[in-house]
Each structure stands twice: as C-alpha cells, then as structure tokens.
Amino acid sequence: MEFLALVFLWPLLVLTVGVVIVSGFDAGGVGLAMIAVLIFCVFLVGLRDHLGNPKGATPEEEADGVRRSIVAFSIGLLVPIWMSYLLAAMQDGIAGIIVGLLIGFGVLTWGMLLRGNKVITGANILGGGLAIVYLYMQLWQLGQLAQVIGAAFGLLMAVIISVIKFREKLA
Amino acid sequence: MKNQPIKIVFGLIIFLFGSALAYFTANYVSASHVFDYWGTIAIFTGAYILAGIVVSSIFSVSLGFLFAADVLLLNLMMQYYGQWATNLKFLVIGFIIVVLYLAAGMRLKDKEPAPPVG
C-alpha cells in the first residue's frame, strides 16, 4: 500500500496543481490562472525551504520541499476558489457572504494560531486572506447596509484575533 | 538508484508517446466518425491509470503512464469543467481541500532540525 502511494504521489501532486489552475481559469479567467501560476513559482522558488523542512541539501530534502510547496500552494489557492463556488451556490446573497466571512476568518485564525505545521499555517494565511479579500469585493456590490455589516464583522474578528494572539504579551 | 538518467529518459519517452497515441487516436476516430473525440480521450485516461497501477513495480514506466493520464485528465477537465453545476464544483473542490489538509496534517508536520554534529 505504501509502495502504491509512493508511485501515485507525484502524479497526484501534478494533477492537484493542474486542478488549481483549471479551476482558477474557470472562476476568474486567464488573469486568475496566470496569477495562480505566478504564486506557484513563488512557492516553489522562494518558500520551498521555509515550510517546516530543513534546507534541501539532499535530493530527498529537495523533493520534500517541493511537495510541501505544492500542498501549501494548492490549499491556499483552492480555498478562495471554493469560496466563490459557495457564494454562487447561495445565490450571491448576504447570507452567503456572512458564512464565507466566518469560514475565511476561521481559516485565517487557525493558520495564525497553529504551531508545528508551517505548511498548513502558510496555506491558511494565504487562503483565508485571499478569501476575505474576495468576499469584501463581493460585499461592496450589495449596498450600504451590507458594507456596514461587513466592516463591523471585520472589526469584531480583528479584535477577537488580537486578544487571542497577543493576550500573553499583555500579561 | 542505478541507471537513473536512462530510467528518466524512458519514462519521458513513454509519457510522450502515450500522450501522442491518445490524441492521434482521438483525432482519427473523430474524423472517421467512429467514436467521439473526448470519449476516446476519457478511455485512454482510464487505460493509462490502469497500466500505471499494473506496472507499478517499474517506476519509470508507471510514472510515464500516470503523467500521461494527468495530461489527458486535465485536458478533459478544461473541456468540461465549465459545464459542471456550481454545486458539483463546490463539492469536488471541497473534497480536494479536505484531502490536502489531511495529507498536510498527517505527513507534512514540521521536521525537527538535525542536532549539530560533535
């Protein structure tokens, strides 16, 4: 079983990257697909040795770095794309945006508070951040009341995250 | 691994010829009105995945077939993904995200740096 997993690993990782680019193209056109490719290059070249793994000195360590980059990139880009589908499934209404903001801030908070797994931390900060930016862009089109709700919700979440994260520093 | 460069070359050859065979066959059967182009691509995708599993003990051959299957599958996705219902896309992408989180949580935890020698 372990042997089969090893054989399938790299084709599955390549397929995952392809799925991210295809779904990015579907959700946001050529522009988003190009941005996805650019972010992938940043992860692969710049962040490969900073995802909880030692700097690649052997081929195995290099391969581990590439695997971590692919997984972090895929989660980070798929979360906002999935959020766009969630919003469409809920007919682009304020309810969908509130649910999306809860999930987006939840993912972001999880990433900021998690210890011991830089892959998930990096992926969540990227994915949660992009999802929140996307949702606020959608919120802007729903009118002034929606903008007020969005701003109040964002303020509340920022205060809660700050209290949780910096509480020990105040003490 | 012994003969590493030769294995990579042969894997690449299998990948290139496999992809070419799939596309040339799909073009031929489509032009002859024997079968549908994308149906042929789908059949080759399944066949290559099966072949990759069957010869999994020979890494280079298996990976050649599996990477060819990747290309065909992604091409199929690009053709039909836009036609999927939004709810289906939501479920599929959500499933992939969950699998990635499980993989990252179980297999990609931070590694302790090696203690200094001496």
PDB file of C-alpha atoms in Angstrom:
ATOM      1  CA  MET A   1       0.000   0.000   0.000  1.00  0.00           C
ATOM      2  CA  GLU A   2       2.835   2.331   0.932  1.00  0.00           C
ATOM      3  CA  PHE A   3       4.523   1.410  -2.355  1.00  0.00           C
ATOM      4  CA  LEU A   4       1.416   2.285  -4.380  1.00  0.00           C
ATOM      5  CA  ALA A   5       1.119   5.562  -2.501  1.00  0.00           C
ATOM      6  CA  LEU A   6       4.697   6.356  -3.456  1.00  0.00           C
ATOM      7  CA  VAL A   7       4.024   5.638  -7.147  1.00  0.00           C
ATOM      8  CA  PHE A   8       0.869   7.762  -7.190  1.00  0.00           C
ATOM      9  CA  LEU A   9       2.279  10.620  -5.127  1.00  0.00           C
ATOM     10  CA  TRP A  10       3.927  12.769  -7.781  1.00  0.00           C
ATOM     11  CA  PRO A  11       1.249  12.308 -10.494  1.00  0.00           C
ATOM     12  CA  LEU A  12      -1.362  13.258  -7.891  1.00  0.00           C
ATOM     13  CA  LEU A  13       0.593  16.349  -6.872  1.00  0.00           C
ATOM     14  CA  VAL A  14       0.948  17.415 -10.506  1.00  0.00           C
ATOM     15  CA  LEU A  15      -2.769  16.748 -11.029  1.00  0.00           C
ATOM     16  CA  THR A  16      -3.588  18.889  -7.974  1.00  0.00           C
ATOM     17  CA  VAL A  17      -1.609  21.838  -9.370  1.00  0.00           C
ATOM     18  CA  GLY A  18      -3.400  21.377 -12.685  1.00  0.00           C
ATOM     19  CA  VAL A  19      -6.793  21.330 -10.951  1.00  0.00           C
ATOM     20  CA  VAL A  20      -5.928  24.596  -9.170  1.00  0.00           C
ATOM     21  CA  ILE A  21      -5.033  26.291 -12.461  1.00  0.00           C
ATOM     22  CA  VAL A  22      -8.063  24.904 -14.320  1.00  0.00           C
ATOM     23  CA  SER A  23     -10.485  25.903 -11.557  1.00  0.00           C
ATOM     24  CA  GLY A  24      -8.757  29.290 -11.285  1.00  0.00           C
ATOM     25  CA  PHE A  25      -9.288  29.759 -15.013  1.00  0.00           C
ATOM     26  CA  ASP A  26     -12.940  28.769 -14.610  1.00  0.00           C
ATOM     27  CA  ALA A  27     -13.519  31.061 -11.625  1.00  0.00           C
ATOM     28  CA  GLY A  28     -11.576  34.114 -12.769  1.00  0.00           C
ATOM     29  CA  GLY A  29     -10.439  33.719 -16.372  1.00  0.00           C
ATOM     30  CA  VAL A  30      -6.927  33.879 -17.812  1.00  0.00           C
ATOM     31  CA  GLY A  31      -5.881  36.580 -15.318  1.00  0.00           C
ATOM     32  CA  LEU A  32      -6.518  34.410 -12.276  1.00  0.00           C
ATOM     33  CA  ALA A  33      -4.888  31.395 -13.908  1.00  0.00           C
ATOM     34  CA  MET A  34      -1.747  33.469 -14.602  1.00  0.00           C
ATOM     35  CA  ILE A  35      -1.716  34.752 -11.007  1.00  0.00           C
ATOM     36  CA  ALA A  36      -2.019  31.143  -9.811  1.00  0.00           C
ATOM     37  CA  VAL A  37       0.999  30.155 -11.913  1.00  0.00           C
ATOM     38  CA  LEU A  38       2.952  33.127 -10.528  1.00  0.00           C
ATOM     39  CA  ILE A  39       2.099  32.244  -6.923  1.00  0.00           C
ATOM     40  CA  PHE A  40       3.111  28.644  -7.630  1.00  0.00           C
ATOM     41  CA  CYS A  41       6.520  29.852  -8.850  1.00  0.00           C
ATOM     42  CA  VAL A  42       6.924  31.978  -5.704  1.00  0.00           C
ATOM     43  CA  PHE A  43       6.155  28.959  -3.513  1.00  0.00           C
ATOM     44  CA  LEU A  44       8.456  26.685  -5.474  1.00  0.00           C
ATOM     45  CA  VAL A  45      11.427  29.023  -5.696  1.00  0.00           C
ATOM     46  CA  GLY A  46      11.131  31.292  -2.668  1.00  0.00           C
ATOM     47  CA  LEU A  47       9.296  29.344   0.035  1.00  0.00           C
ATOM     48  CA  ARG A  48      10.410  25.767  -0.619  1.00  0.00           C
ATOM     49  CA  ASP A  49      12.824  25.717   2.316  1.00  0.00           C
ATOM     50  CA  HIS A  50      10.589  27.594   4.755  1.00  0.00           C
ATOM     51  CA  LEU A  51       7.655  25.227   5.210  1.00  0.00           C
ATOM     52  CA  GLY A  52       8.858  23.337   8.253  1.00  0.00           C
ATOM     53  CA  ASN A  53      11.567  21.378   6.459  1.00  0.00           C
ATOM     54  CA  PRO A  54      15.348  21.627   6.595  1.00  0.00           C
ATOM     55  CA  LYS A  55      17.025  23.435   3.710  1.00  0.00           C
ATOM     56  CA  GLY A  56      17.309  20.988   0.805  1.00  0.00           C
ATOM     57  CA  ALA A  57      20.815  19.566   0.874  1.00  0.00           C
ATOM     58  CA  THR A  58      19.969  16.094  -0.437  1.00  0.00           C
ATOM     59  CA  PRO A  59      17.612  15.108  -3.303  1.00  0.00           C
ATOM     60  CA  GLU A  60      15.151  13.706  -0.734  1.00  0.00           C
ATOM     61  CA  GLU A  61      15.060  17.029   1.136  1.00  0.00           C
ATOM     62  CA  GLU A  62      14.611  18.938  -2.142  1.00  0.00           C
ATOM     63  CA  ALA A  63      11.719  16.654  -3.082  1.00  0.00           C
ATOM     64  CA  ASP A  64      10.176  17.153   0.370  1.00  0.00           C
ATOM     65  CA  GLY A  65      10.418  20.921  -0.082  1.00  0.00           C
ATOM     66  CA  VAL A  66       8.693  20.714  -3.471  1.00  0.00           C
ATOM     67  CA  ARG A  67       5.923  18.501  -2.024  1.00  0.00           C
ATOM     68  CA  ARG A  68       5.317  20.972   0.812  1.00  0.00           C
ATOM     69  CA  SER A  69       5.227  23.898  -1.630  1.00  0.00           C
ATOM     70  CA  ILE A  70       2.686  22.144  -3.851  1.00  0.00           C
ATOM     71  CA  VAL A  71       0.379  21.252  -0.950  1.00  0.00           C
ATOM     72  CA  ALA A  72       0.560  24.733   0.622  1.00  0.00           C
ATOM     73  CA  PHE A  73       0.003  26.438  -2.728  1.00  0.00           C
ATOM     74  CA  SER A  74      -2.922  24.169  -3.607  1.00  0.00           C
ATOM     75  CA  ILE A  75      -4.746  24.715  -0.321  1.00  0.00           C
ATOM     76  CA  GLY A  76      -4.005  28.453  -0.392  1.00  0.00           C
ATOM     77  CA  LEU A  77      -5.495  28.919  -3.865  1.00  0.00           C
ATOM     78  CA  LEU A  78      -8.321  26.384  -3.668  1.00  0.00           C
ATOM     79  CA  VAL A  79      -9.852  27.930  -0.523  1.00  0.00           C
ATOM     80  CA  PRO A  80     -10.805  31.256  -2.196  1.00  0.00           C
ATOM     81  CA  ILE A  81     -11.904  29.439  -5.360  1.00  0.00           C
ATOM     82  CA  TRP A  82     -14.096  27.164  -3.241  1.00  0.00           C
ATOM     83  CA  MET A  83     -15.425  30.277  -1.505  1.00  0.00           C
ATOM     84  CA  SER A  84     -16.538  31.684  -4.874  1.00  0.00           C
ATOM     85  CA  TYR A  85     -18.472  28.476  -5.536  1.00  0.00           C
ATOM     86  CA  LEU A  86     -20.012  28.662  -2.057  1.00  0.00           C
ATOM     87  CA  LEU A  87     -21.165  32.201  -2.766  1.00  0.00           C
ATOM     88  CA  ALA A  88     -22.610  31.205  -6.142  1.00  0.00           C
ATOM     89  CA  ALA A  89     -24.379  28.214  -4.568  1.00  0.00           C
ATOM     90  CA  MET A  90     -26.001  30.608  -2.039  1.00  0.00           C
ATOM     91  CA  GLN A  91     -27.080  32.943  -4.843  1.00  0.00           C
ATOM     92  CA  ASP A  92     -24.512  35.681  -4.034  1.00  0.00           C
ATOM     93  CA  GLY A  93     -26.611  36.906  -1.123  1.00  0.00           C
ATOM     94  CA  ILE A  94     -25.593  38.483   2.178  1.00  0.00           C
ATOM     95  CA  ALA A  95     -26.114  35.127   3.935  1.00  0.00           C
ATOM     96  CA  GLY A  96     -23.512  33.509   1.705  1.00  0.00           C
ATOM     97  CA  ILE A  97     -21.082  36.339   2.364  1.00  0.00           C
ATOM     98  CA  ILE A  98     -21.535  36.083   6.135  1.00  0.00           C
ATOM     99  CA  VAL A  99     -20.977  32.302   6.013  1.00  0.00           C
ATOM    100  CA  GLY A 100     -17.964  32.906   3.799  1.00  0.00           C
ATOM    101  CA  LEU A 101     -16.524  35.522   6.143  1.00  0.00           C
ATOM    102  CA  LEU A 102     -16.941  33.159   9.097  1.00  0.00           C
ATOM    103  CA  ILE A 103     -15.095  30.426   7.218  1.00  0.00           C
ATOM    104  CA  GLY A 104     -12.465  32.803   5.853  1.00  0.00           C
ATOM    105  CA  PHE A 105     -11.669  34.366   9.224  1.00  0.00           C
ATOM    106  CA  GLY A 106     -11.785  30.902  10.801  1.00  0.00           C
ATOM    107  CA  VAL A 107      -9.229  29.560   8.341  1.00  0.00           C
ATOM    108  CA  LEU A 108      -7.025  32.628   8.801  1.00  0.00           C
ATOM    109  CA  THR A 109      -7.202  32.410  12.599  1.00  0.00           C
ATOM    110  CA  TRP A 110      -6.423  28.686  12.510  1.00  0.00           C
ATOM    111  CA  GLY A 111      -3.359  29.431  10.415  1.00  0.00           C
ATOM    112  CA  MET A 112      -2.155  32.170  12.738  1.00  0.00           C
ATOM    113  CA  LEU A 113      -2.610  30.128  15.915  1.00  0.00           C
ATOM    114  CA  LEU A 114      -1.404  26.719  14.657  1.00  0.00           C
ATOM    115  CA  ARG A 115       2.011  25.515  15.798  1.00  0.00           C
ATOM    116  CA  GLY A 116       4.108  22.716  14.372  1.00  0.00           C
ATOM    117  CA  ASN A 117       2.851  22.692  10.798  1.00  0.00           C
ATOM    118  CA  LYS A 118       4.111  25.546   8.647  1.00  0.00           C
ATOM    119  CA  VAL A 119       2.514  24.034   5.538  1.00  0.00           C
ATOM    120  CA  ILE A 120      -0.988  24.480   6.942  1.00  0.00           C
ATOM    121  CA  THR A 121      -0.054  27.817   8.555  1.00  0.00           C
ATOM    122  CA  GLY A 122       1.162  29.280   5.274  1.00  0.00           C
ATOM    123  CA  ALA A 123      -1.698  27.786   3.282  1.00  0.00           C
ATOM    124  CA  ASN A 124      -4.330  29.077   5.694  1.00  0.00           C
ATOM    125  CA  ILE A 125      -2.914  32.582   5.880  1.00  0.00           C
ATOM    126  CA  LEU A 126      -2.793  32.781   2.083  1.00  0.00           C
ATOM    127  CA  GLY A 127      -6.136  31.048   1.509  1.00  0.00           C
ATOM    128  CA  GLY A 128      -8.004  32.788   4.318  1.00  0.00           C
ATOM    129  CA  GLY A 129      -6.603  36.182   3.366  1.00  0.00           C
ATOM    130  CA  LEU A 130      -7.491  35.822  -0.321  1.00  0.00           C
ATOM    131  CA  ALA A 131     -10.956  34.511   0.551  1.00  0.00           C
ATOM    132  CA  ILE A 132     -11.637  37.502   2.814  1.00  0.00           C
ATOM    133  CA  VAL A 133     -10.434  39.980   0.184  1.00  0.00           C
ATOM    134  CA  TYR A 134     -12.656  38.299  -2.429  1.00  0.00           C
ATOM    135  CA  LEU A 135     -15.690  38.333  -0.132  1.00  0.00           C
ATOM    136  CA  TYR A 136     -15.274  42.008   0.702  1.00  0.00           C
ATOM    137  CA  MET A 137     -15.061  42.773  -3.017  1.00  0.00           C
ATOM    138  CA  GLN A 138     -18.411  40.976  -3.473  1.00  0.00           C
ATOM    139  CA  LEU A 139     -19.870  42.674  -0.418  1.00  0.00           C
ATOM    140  CA  TRP A 140     -19.199  46.079  -1.902  1.00  0.00           C
ATOM    141  CA  GLN A 141     -21.735  45.440  -4.629  1.00  0.00           C
ATOM    142  CA  LEU A 142     -24.570  44.605  -2.250  1.00  0.00           C
ATOM    143  CA  GLY A 143     -25.267  48.094  -0.965  1.00  0.00           C
ATOM    144  CA  GLN A 144     -24.516  50.275   2.057  1.00  0.00           C
ATOM    145  CA  LEU A 145     -26.124  48.059   4.721  1.00  0.00           C
ATOM    146  CA  ALA A 146     -24.049  45.106   3.545  1.00  0.00           C
ATOM    147  CA  GLN A 147     -20.925  47.306   3.704  1.00  0.00           C
ATOM    148  CA  VAL A 148     -21.745  48.284   7.301  1.00  0.00           C
ATOM    149  CA  ILE A 149     -22.260  44.638   8.278  1.00  0.00           C
ATOM    150  CA  GLY A 150     -19.019  43.665   6.590  1.00  0.00           C
ATOM    151  CA  ALA A 151     -16.999  46.388   8.281  1.00  0.00           C
ATOM    152  CA  ALA A 152     -18.491  45.591  11.710  1.00  0.00           C
ATOM    153  CA  PHE A 153     -17.801  41.892  11.268  1.00  0.00           C
ATOM    154  CA  GLY A 154     -14.226  42.523  10.175  1.00  0.00           C
ATOM    155  CA  LEU A 155     -13.625  44.808  13.163  1.00  0.00           C
ATOM    156  CA  LEU A 156     -15.054  42.214  15.544  1.00  0.00           C
ATOM    157  CA  MET A 157     -12.874  39.448  14.116  1.00  0.00           C
ATOM    158  CA  ALA A 158      -9.744  41.608  14.202  1.00  0.00           C
ATOM    159  CA  VAL A 159     -10.360  42.423  17.880  1.00  0.00           C
ATOM    160  CA  ILE A 160     -11.001  38.758  18.767  1.00  0.00           C
ATOM    161  CA  ILE A 161      -7.889  37.547  16.920  1.00  0.00           C
ATOM    162  CA  SER A 162      -5.758  40.263  18.503  1.00  0.00           C
ATOM    163  CA  VAL A 163      -6.985  39.425  22.008  1.00  0.00           C
ATOM    164  CA  ILE A 164      -6.303  35.701  21.498  1.00  0.00           C
ATOM    165  CA  LYS A 165      -2.921  36.166  19.872  1.00  0.00           C
ATOM    166  CA  PHE A 166      -1.479  38.936  21.995  1.00  0.00           C
ATOM    167  CA  ARG A 167      -3.094  38.181  25.351  1.00  0.00           C
ATOM    168  CA  GLU A 168       0.009  36.565  26.845  1.00  0.00           C
ATOM    169  CA  LYS A 169       2.114  39.526  25.727  1.00  0.00           C
ATOM    170  CA  LEU A 170      -0.108  41.947  27.655  1.00  0.00           C
ATOM    171  CA  ALA A 171       0.143  39.737  30.739  1.00  0.00           C
TER     172      ALA A 171
ATOM    173  CA  MET B   1      19.228   4.329  -7.888  1.00  0.00           C
ATOM    174  CA  LYS B   2      21.092   2.616 -10.695  1.00  0.00           C
ATOM    175  CA  ASN B   3      20.736   3.917 -14.262  1.00  0.00           C
ATOM    176  CA  GLN B   4      18.735   6.908 -13.050  1.00  0.00           C
ATOM    177  CA  PRO B   5      19.122   9.097 -16.193  1.00  0.00           C
ATOM    178  CA  ILE B   6      18.149   6.221 -18.513  1.00  0.00           C
ATOM    179  CA  LYS B   7      15.038   5.498 -16.421  1.00  0.00           C
ATOM    180  CA  ILE B   8      14.030   9.150 -16.607  1.00  0.00           C
ATOM    181  CA  VAL B   9      14.549   9.184 -20.376  1.00  0.00           C
ATOM    182  CA  PHE B  10      12.455   6.051 -20.870  1.00  0.00           C
ATOM    183  CA  GLY B  11       9.736   7.390 -18.593  1.00  0.00           C
ATOM    184  CA  LEU B  12       9.701  10.590 -20.654  1.00  0.00           C
ATOM    185  CA  ILE B  13       9.516   8.599 -23.897  1.00  0.00           C
ATOM    186  CA  ILE B  14       6.555   6.593 -22.568  1.00  0.00           C
ATOM    187  CA  PHE B  15       4.862   9.818 -21.473  1.00  0.00           C
ATOM    188  CA  LEU B  16       5.365  11.492 -24.871  1.00  0.00           C
ATOM    189  CA  PHE B  17       4.358   8.502 -26.966  1.00  0.00           C
ATOM    190  CA  GLY B  18       1.431   7.724 -24.686  1.00  0.00           C
ATOM    191  CA  SER B  19       0.062  11.262 -24.954  1.00  0.00           C
ATOM    192  CA  ALA B  20       0.645  11.305 -28.720  1.00  0.00           C
ATOM    193  CA  LEU B  21      -1.105   7.940 -29.179  1.00  0.00           C
ATOM    194  CA  ALA B  22      -4.146   9.146 -27.243  1.00  0.00           C
ATOM    195  CA  TYR B  23      -4.514  12.399 -29.193  1.00  0.00           C
ATOM    196  CA  PHE B  24      -3.778  10.888 -32.610  1.00  0.00           C
ATOM    197  CA  THR B  25      -6.274   8.073 -31.994  1.00  0.00           C
ATOM    198  CA  ALA B  26      -8.923  10.532 -30.793  1.00  0.00           C
ATOM    199  CA  ASN B  27      -8.388  12.676 -33.894  1.00  0.00           C
ATOM    200  CA  TYR B  28      -8.590   9.633 -36.184  1.00  0.00           C
ATOM    201  CA  VAL B  29     -11.747   8.100 -34.695  1.00  0.00           C
ATOM    202  CA  SER B  30     -13.404  11.504 -34.546  1.00  0.00           C
ATOM    203  CA  ALA B  31     -12.577  12.293 -38.201  1.00  0.00           C
ATOM    204  CA  SER B  32     -13.783   8.827 -39.259  1.00  0.00           C
ATOM    205  CA  HIS B  33     -16.995   9.288 -37.243  1.00  0.00           C
ATOM    206  CA  VAL B  34     -16.292   6.016 -35.428  1.00  0.00           C
ATOM    207  CA  PHE B  35     -16.378   7.465 -31.921  1.00  0.00           C
ATOM    208  CA  ASP B  36     -16.423  10.746 -30.007  1.00  0.00           C
ATOM    209  CA  TYR B  37     -13.108  12.630 -29.562  1.00  0.00           C
ATOM    210  CA  TRP B  38     -13.453  13.296 -25.839  1.00  0.00           C
ATOM    211  CA  GLY B  39     -14.856   9.845 -25.166  1.00  0.00           C
ATOM    212  CA  THR B  40     -11.695   8.401 -26.682  1.00  0.00           C
ATOM    213  CA  ILE B  41      -9.545  10.661 -24.512  1.00  0.00           C
ATOM    214  CA  ALA B  42     -11.508   9.516 -21.428  1.00  0.00           C
ATOM    215  CA  ILE B  43     -10.962   5.852 -22.360  1.00  0.00           C
ATOM    216  CA  PHE B  44      -7.223   6.388 -22.790  1.00  0.00           C
ATOM    217  CA  THR B  45      -7.115   8.191 -19.424  1.00  0.00           C
ATOM    218  CA  GLY B  46      -8.638   5.196 -17.670  1.00  0.00           C
ATOM    219  CA  ALA B  47      -6.412   2.776 -19.579  1.00  0.00           C
ATOM    220  CA  TYR B  48      -3.239   4.663 -18.683  1.00  0.00           C
ATOM    221  CA  ILE B  49      -4.187   4.865 -14.990  1.00  0.00           C
ATOM    222  CA  LEU B  50      -4.790   1.112 -15.038  1.00  0.00           C
ATOM    223  CA  ALA B  51      -1.498   0.495 -16.835  1.00  0.00           C
ATOM    224  CA  GLY B  52       0.294   2.699 -14.310  1.00  0.00           C
ATOM    225  CA  ILE B  53      -1.092   0.620 -11.441  1.00  0.00           C
ATOM    226  CA  VAL B  54      -0.375  -2.733 -13.124  1.00  0.00           C
ATOM    227  CA  VAL B  55       3.300  -1.917 -13.785  1.00  0.00           C
ATOM    228  CA  SER B  56       3.782  -0.006 -10.544  1.00  0.00           C
ATOM    229  CA  SER B  57       6.871  -2.100  -9.737  1.00  0.00           C
ATOM    230  CA  ILE B  58       8.688  -0.408 -12.647  1.00  0.00           C
ATOM    231  CA  PHE B  59       8.771   3.231 -11.570  1.00  0.00           C
ATOM    232  CA  SER B  60       9.735   4.826 -14.871  1.00  0.00           C
ATOM    233  CA  VAL B  61       7.062   3.014 -16.916  1.00  0.00           C
ATOM    234  CA  SER B  62       4.398   3.552 -14.284  1.00  0.00           C
ATOM    235  CA  LEU B  63       5.141   7.254 -13.895  1.00  0.00           C
ATOM    236  CA  GLY B  64       5.232   7.702 -17.678  1.00  0.00           C
ATOM    237  CA  PHE B  65       1.706   6.305 -17.967  1.00  0.00           C
ATOM    238  CA  LEU B  66       0.428   8.192 -14.914  1.00  0.00           C
ATOM    239  CA  PHE B  67       1.794  11.549 -16.046  1.00  0.00           C
ATOM    240  CA  ALA B  68       0.249  10.953 -19.485  1.00  0.00           C
ATOM    241  CA  ALA B  69      -3.047  10.218 -17.711  1.00  0.00           C
ATOM    242  CA  ASP B  70      -2.609  13.505 -15.806  1.00  0.00           C
ATOM    243  CA  VAL B  71      -2.319  15.471 -19.053  1.00  0.00           C
ATOM    244  CA  LEU B  72      -5.371  13.770 -20.573  1.00  0.00           C
ATOM    245  CA  LEU B  73      -7.430  14.218 -17.399  1.00  0.00           C
ATOM    246  CA  LEU B  74      -6.577  17.902 -17.147  1.00  0.00           C
ATOM    247  CA  ASN B  75      -7.445  18.369 -20.811  1.00  0.00           C
ATOM    248  CA  LEU B  76     -10.820  16.706 -20.181  1.00  0.00           C
ATOM    249  CA  MET B  77     -11.338  18.978 -17.183  1.00  0.00           C
ATOM    250  CA  MET B  78     -10.590  22.086 -19.200  1.00  0.00           C
ATOM    251  CA  GLN B  79     -13.119  20.971 -21.793  1.00  0.00           C
ATOM    252  CA  TYR B  80     -15.970  20.080 -19.444  1.00  0.00           C
ATOM    253  CA  TYR B  81     -15.291  21.807 -16.115  1.00  0.00           C
ATOM    254  CA  GLY B  82     -17.162  24.966 -17.088  1.00  0.00           C
ATOM    255  CA  GLN B  83     -20.275  22.917 -17.770  1.00  0.00           C
ATOM    256  CA  TRP B  84     -20.429  21.331 -14.337  1.00  0.00           C
ATOM    257  CA  ALA B  85     -23.068  22.561 -11.937  1.00  0.00           C
ATOM    258  CA  THR B  86     -21.754  25.011  -9.315  1.00  0.00           C
ATOM    259  CA  ASN B  87     -22.814  22.659  -6.519  1.00  0.00           C
ATOM    260  CA  LEU B  88     -20.758  19.849  -8.058  1.00  0.00           C
ATOM    261  CA  LYS B  89     -17.686  22.086  -8.352  1.00  0.00           C
ATOM    262  CA  PHE B  90     -18.235  23.161  -4.727  1.00  0.00           C
ATOM    263  CA  LEU B  91     -18.273  19.525  -3.581  1.00  0.00           C
ATOM    264  CA  VAL B  92     -15.311  18.384  -5.692  1.00  0.00           C
ATOM    265  CA  ILE B  93     -13.055  21.292  -4.714  1.00  0.00           C
ATOM    266  CA  GLY B  94     -14.151  20.955  -1.087  1.00  0.00           C
ATOM    267  CA  PHE B  95     -13.236  17.261  -1.159  1.00  0.00           C
ATOM    268  CA  ILE B  96      -9.814  18.020  -2.625  1.00  0.00           C
ATOM    269  CA  ILE B  97      -9.181  20.675   0.061  1.00  0.00           C
ATOM    270  CA  VAL B  98     -10.099  18.196   2.823  1.00  0.00           C
ATOM    271  CA  VAL B  99      -7.751  15.551   1.352  1.00  0.00           C
ATOM    272  CA  LEU B 100      -4.930  18.111   1.144  1.00  0.00           C
ATOM    273  CA  TYR B 101      -5.478  19.181   4.770  1.00  0.00           C
ATOM    274  CA  LEU B 102      -5.395  15.531   5.876  1.00  0.00           C
ATOM    275  CA  ALA B 103      -2.193  14.934   3.914  1.00  0.00           C
ATOM    276  CA  ALA B 104      -0.589  18.090   5.327  1.00  0.00           C
ATOM    277  CA  GLY B 105      -1.728  17.326   8.864  1.00  0.00           C
ATOM    278  CA  MET B 106      -0.567  13.714   8.893  1.00  0.00           C
ATOM    279  CA  ARG B 107       2.525  13.681   6.663  1.00  0.00           C
ATOM    280  CA  LEU B 108       3.904  17.214   6.413  1.00  0.00           C
ATOM    281  CA  LYS B 109       4.379  18.302  10.029  1.00  0.00           C
ATOM    282  CA  ASP B 110       7.415  20.465  10.771  1.00  0.00           C
ATOM    283  CA  LYS B 111      10.607  18.470  10.947  1.00  0.00           C
ATOM    284  CA  GLU B 112      12.933  18.949  13.877  1.00  0.00           C
ATOM    285  CA  PRO B 113      16.286  20.279  12.633  1.00  0.00           C
ATOM    286  CA  ALA B 114      19.095  17.702  12.893  1.00  0.00           C
ATOM    287  CA  PRO B 115      21.225  18.190  16.020  1.00  0.00           C
ATOM    288  CA  PRO B 116      24.671  19.651  15.310  1.00  0.00           C
ATOM    289  CA  VAL B 117      27.456  17.086  14.981  1.00  0.00           C
ATOM    290  CA  GLY B 118      30.086  16.976  17.796  1.00  0.00           C
TER     291      GLY B 118
END
